[in-house]
Every structure is written in C-alpha cells, then in structure tokens.
Coordinates of C-alpha atoms in Angstrom, one line a residue:
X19 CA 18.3 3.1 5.5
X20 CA 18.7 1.4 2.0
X21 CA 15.0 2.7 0.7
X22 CA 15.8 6.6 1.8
X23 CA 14.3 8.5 -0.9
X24 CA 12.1 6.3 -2.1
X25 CA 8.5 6.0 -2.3
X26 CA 5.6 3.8 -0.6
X27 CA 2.3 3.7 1.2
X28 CA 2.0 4.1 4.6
X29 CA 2.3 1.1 6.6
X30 CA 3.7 -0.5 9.9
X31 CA 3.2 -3.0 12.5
X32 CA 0.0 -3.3 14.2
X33 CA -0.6 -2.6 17.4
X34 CA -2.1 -4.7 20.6
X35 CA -5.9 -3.7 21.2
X36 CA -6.4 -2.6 17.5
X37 CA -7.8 -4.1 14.3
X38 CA -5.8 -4.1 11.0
X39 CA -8.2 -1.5 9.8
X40 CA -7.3 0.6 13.0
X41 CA -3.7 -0.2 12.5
X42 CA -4.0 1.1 8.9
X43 CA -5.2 4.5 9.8
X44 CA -3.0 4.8 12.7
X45 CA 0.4 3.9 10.3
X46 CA -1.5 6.9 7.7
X47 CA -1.7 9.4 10.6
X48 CA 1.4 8.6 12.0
X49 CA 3.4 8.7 9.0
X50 CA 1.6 11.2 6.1
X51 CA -1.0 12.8 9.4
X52 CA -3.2 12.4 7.1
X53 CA -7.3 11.3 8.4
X54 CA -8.4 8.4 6.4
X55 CA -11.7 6.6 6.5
X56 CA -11.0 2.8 5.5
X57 CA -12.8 1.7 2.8
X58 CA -12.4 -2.2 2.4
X59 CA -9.6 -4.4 2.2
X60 CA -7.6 -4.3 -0.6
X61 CA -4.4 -7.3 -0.5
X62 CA -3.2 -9.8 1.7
X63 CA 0.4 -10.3 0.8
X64 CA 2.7 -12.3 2.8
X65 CA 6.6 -12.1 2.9
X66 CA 8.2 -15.5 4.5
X67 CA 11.4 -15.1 4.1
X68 CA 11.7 -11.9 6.5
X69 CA 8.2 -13.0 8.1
X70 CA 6.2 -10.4 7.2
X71 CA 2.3 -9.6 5.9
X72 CA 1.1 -6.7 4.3
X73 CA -2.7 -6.4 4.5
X74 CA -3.6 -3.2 2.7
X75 CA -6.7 -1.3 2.7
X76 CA -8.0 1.2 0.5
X77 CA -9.4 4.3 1.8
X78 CA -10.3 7.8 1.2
X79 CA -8.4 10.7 2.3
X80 CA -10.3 12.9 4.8
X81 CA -9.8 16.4 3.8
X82 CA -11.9 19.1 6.5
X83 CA -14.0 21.5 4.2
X84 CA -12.4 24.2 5.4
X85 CA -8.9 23.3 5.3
X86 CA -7.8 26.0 2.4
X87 CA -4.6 25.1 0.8
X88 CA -3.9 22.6 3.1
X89 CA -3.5 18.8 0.7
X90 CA -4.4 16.8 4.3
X91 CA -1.4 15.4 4.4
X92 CA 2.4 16.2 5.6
X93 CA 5.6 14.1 6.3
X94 CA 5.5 12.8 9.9
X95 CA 8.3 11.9 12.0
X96 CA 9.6 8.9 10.1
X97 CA 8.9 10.5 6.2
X98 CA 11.0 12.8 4.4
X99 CA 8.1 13.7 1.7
X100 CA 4.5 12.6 1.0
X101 CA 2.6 13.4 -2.0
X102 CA -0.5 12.3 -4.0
X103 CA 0.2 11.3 -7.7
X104 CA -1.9 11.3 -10.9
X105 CA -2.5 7.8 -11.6
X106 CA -0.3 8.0 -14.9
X107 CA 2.3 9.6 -12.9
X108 CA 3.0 6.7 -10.2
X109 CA 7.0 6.8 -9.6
X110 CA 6.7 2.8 -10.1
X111 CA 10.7 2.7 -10.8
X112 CA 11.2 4.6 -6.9
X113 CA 9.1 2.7 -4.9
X114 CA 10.7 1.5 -1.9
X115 CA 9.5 -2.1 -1.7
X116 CA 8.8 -4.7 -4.5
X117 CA 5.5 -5.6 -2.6
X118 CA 3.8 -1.9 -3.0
X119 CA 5.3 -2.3 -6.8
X120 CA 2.8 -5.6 -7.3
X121 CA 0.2 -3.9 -4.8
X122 CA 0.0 -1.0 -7.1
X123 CA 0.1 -2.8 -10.4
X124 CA -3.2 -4.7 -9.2
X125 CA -4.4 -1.4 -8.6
X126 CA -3.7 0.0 -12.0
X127 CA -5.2 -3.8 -13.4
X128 CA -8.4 -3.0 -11.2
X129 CA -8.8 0.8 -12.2
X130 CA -8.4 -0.9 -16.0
X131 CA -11.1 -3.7 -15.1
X132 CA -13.7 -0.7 -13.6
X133 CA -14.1 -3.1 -10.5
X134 CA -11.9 -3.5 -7.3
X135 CA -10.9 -7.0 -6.4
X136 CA -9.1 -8.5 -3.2
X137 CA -5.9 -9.6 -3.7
X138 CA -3.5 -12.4 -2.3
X139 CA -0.2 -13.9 -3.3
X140 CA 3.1 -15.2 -1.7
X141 CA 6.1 -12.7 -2.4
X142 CA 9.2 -15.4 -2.8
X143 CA 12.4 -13.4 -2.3
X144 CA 16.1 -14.5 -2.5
X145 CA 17.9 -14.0 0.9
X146 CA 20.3 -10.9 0.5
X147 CA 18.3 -9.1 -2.1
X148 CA 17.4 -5.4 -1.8
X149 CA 13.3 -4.5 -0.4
X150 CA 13.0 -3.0 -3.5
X151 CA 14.6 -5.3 -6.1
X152 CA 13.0 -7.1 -8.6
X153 CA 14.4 -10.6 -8.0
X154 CA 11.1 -11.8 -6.5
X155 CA 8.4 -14.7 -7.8
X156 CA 4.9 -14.3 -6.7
X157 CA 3.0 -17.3 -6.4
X158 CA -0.1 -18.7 -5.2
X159 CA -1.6 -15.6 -6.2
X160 CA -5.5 -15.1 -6.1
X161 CA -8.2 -12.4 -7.1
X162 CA -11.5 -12.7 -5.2
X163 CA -13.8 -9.9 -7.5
X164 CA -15.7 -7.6 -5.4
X165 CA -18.6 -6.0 -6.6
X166 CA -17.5 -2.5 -5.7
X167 CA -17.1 -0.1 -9.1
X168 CA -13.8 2.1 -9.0
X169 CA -15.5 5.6 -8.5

C-alpha cells in the first residue's frame, strides 16, 4: 500500500454491462458512498507503461435536502478518509497518483480560464518509479474547449 494516506478521486475499473459514466458513479458510491449525478466528461489520460486509462468525469455531488449535518459522503470499504476541499486548499503535495496531480492542475487552469475544457494527454512514466512521483513527461496532450462556463 505505497499511497496509504494519501489523497485522490474516486476511481476504479469499470465494470461489464456499464458505461464509463456508470462506472464513475459506481467507483464514487463505492468508495466516498457518495450520490453523484455525472456531469460531462472531463480527461482522457492514458498510462502505457502499467496499461491503464483514466477517463474522468465531473459531476455534482447529490446531497438529499434533508440530510442535516450529514456532508454526503463517508469513507467506504477501501478509504481511510474523504473530504471536500476549498479550491485553494487542494493537498496537491499528498495526492496519491501523479495523474490526479495533472488532472487537477487542468482543473485549477479551467476554473482560471471561466470555461471547462476536455482534456487528453499520454502520462510517460519510468518503470520503477512511485504512482505518485513526479518523474513523469506528459505528451501528446490536447484541450478540446467546451462551451460549458465553470458555475
């Protein structure tokens, strides 16, 4: 478990008979049992040296009206802690993987910008190097503009 402690977005493999977008809010529930409703796509990032994709979604959290002090969300079985952050606050030094670090510095660049973009890049990593180090290139990177506002 070399990223115990650390922070990230939910996230997980997708399963048989379900889109990405189902997949997404399935990983959310599972992991934060939080309700989201998915908003749009967000990045496409792909990881070939451990053969891995991230597609990542934004969506808003699904709060009941009358859920009192409850925040919506909770650690599942596989997380020790969740927790919502100001946007100034983001722990971007404890995340857990270097592909939420880029995925959330395209966030901050978008929230900067006033519009949300799609995002897609290559994630080149040297064999042996830690999920969350920052030995990493990213290339063939793209951003497709949207004409969604940030809200």
């Amino acid at each position: 478990e070399p990223c115990r402690g650390l922070w990230t977005l939910p996230a997980g493999f997708q399963e048989c008979g379900e889109s990405t977008a189902e997949g997404a809010a399935r990983e959310t529930r599972e992991e934060a049992n939080a309700a989201v409703a998915v908003q749009q796509p967000y990045a496409h990032i792909d990881i070939p040296l451990i053969s891995q994709q991230y597609i990542i979604f934004r969506a808003t959290l699904q709060v009941p009206a009358d859920a009192g002090s409850d925040p919506g969300h909770s650690a599942g079985e596989e997380t020790l802690e969740t927790r919502l952050f100001d946007i100034d606050a983001l722990p971007m030094d404890e995340l857990a993987f270097s592909s939420m670090k880029i995925i959330l510095g395209f966030y901050l660049e978008d929230l900067g910008r006033g519009k949300y973009s799609f995002h897609h890049g290559v994630i080149d990593k040297q064999p042996g190097v830690a999920a969350n180090s920052a030995n990493f290139t990213l290339r063939d990177y793209t951003r497709l503009a949207t004409d969604r506002s940030v809200e």
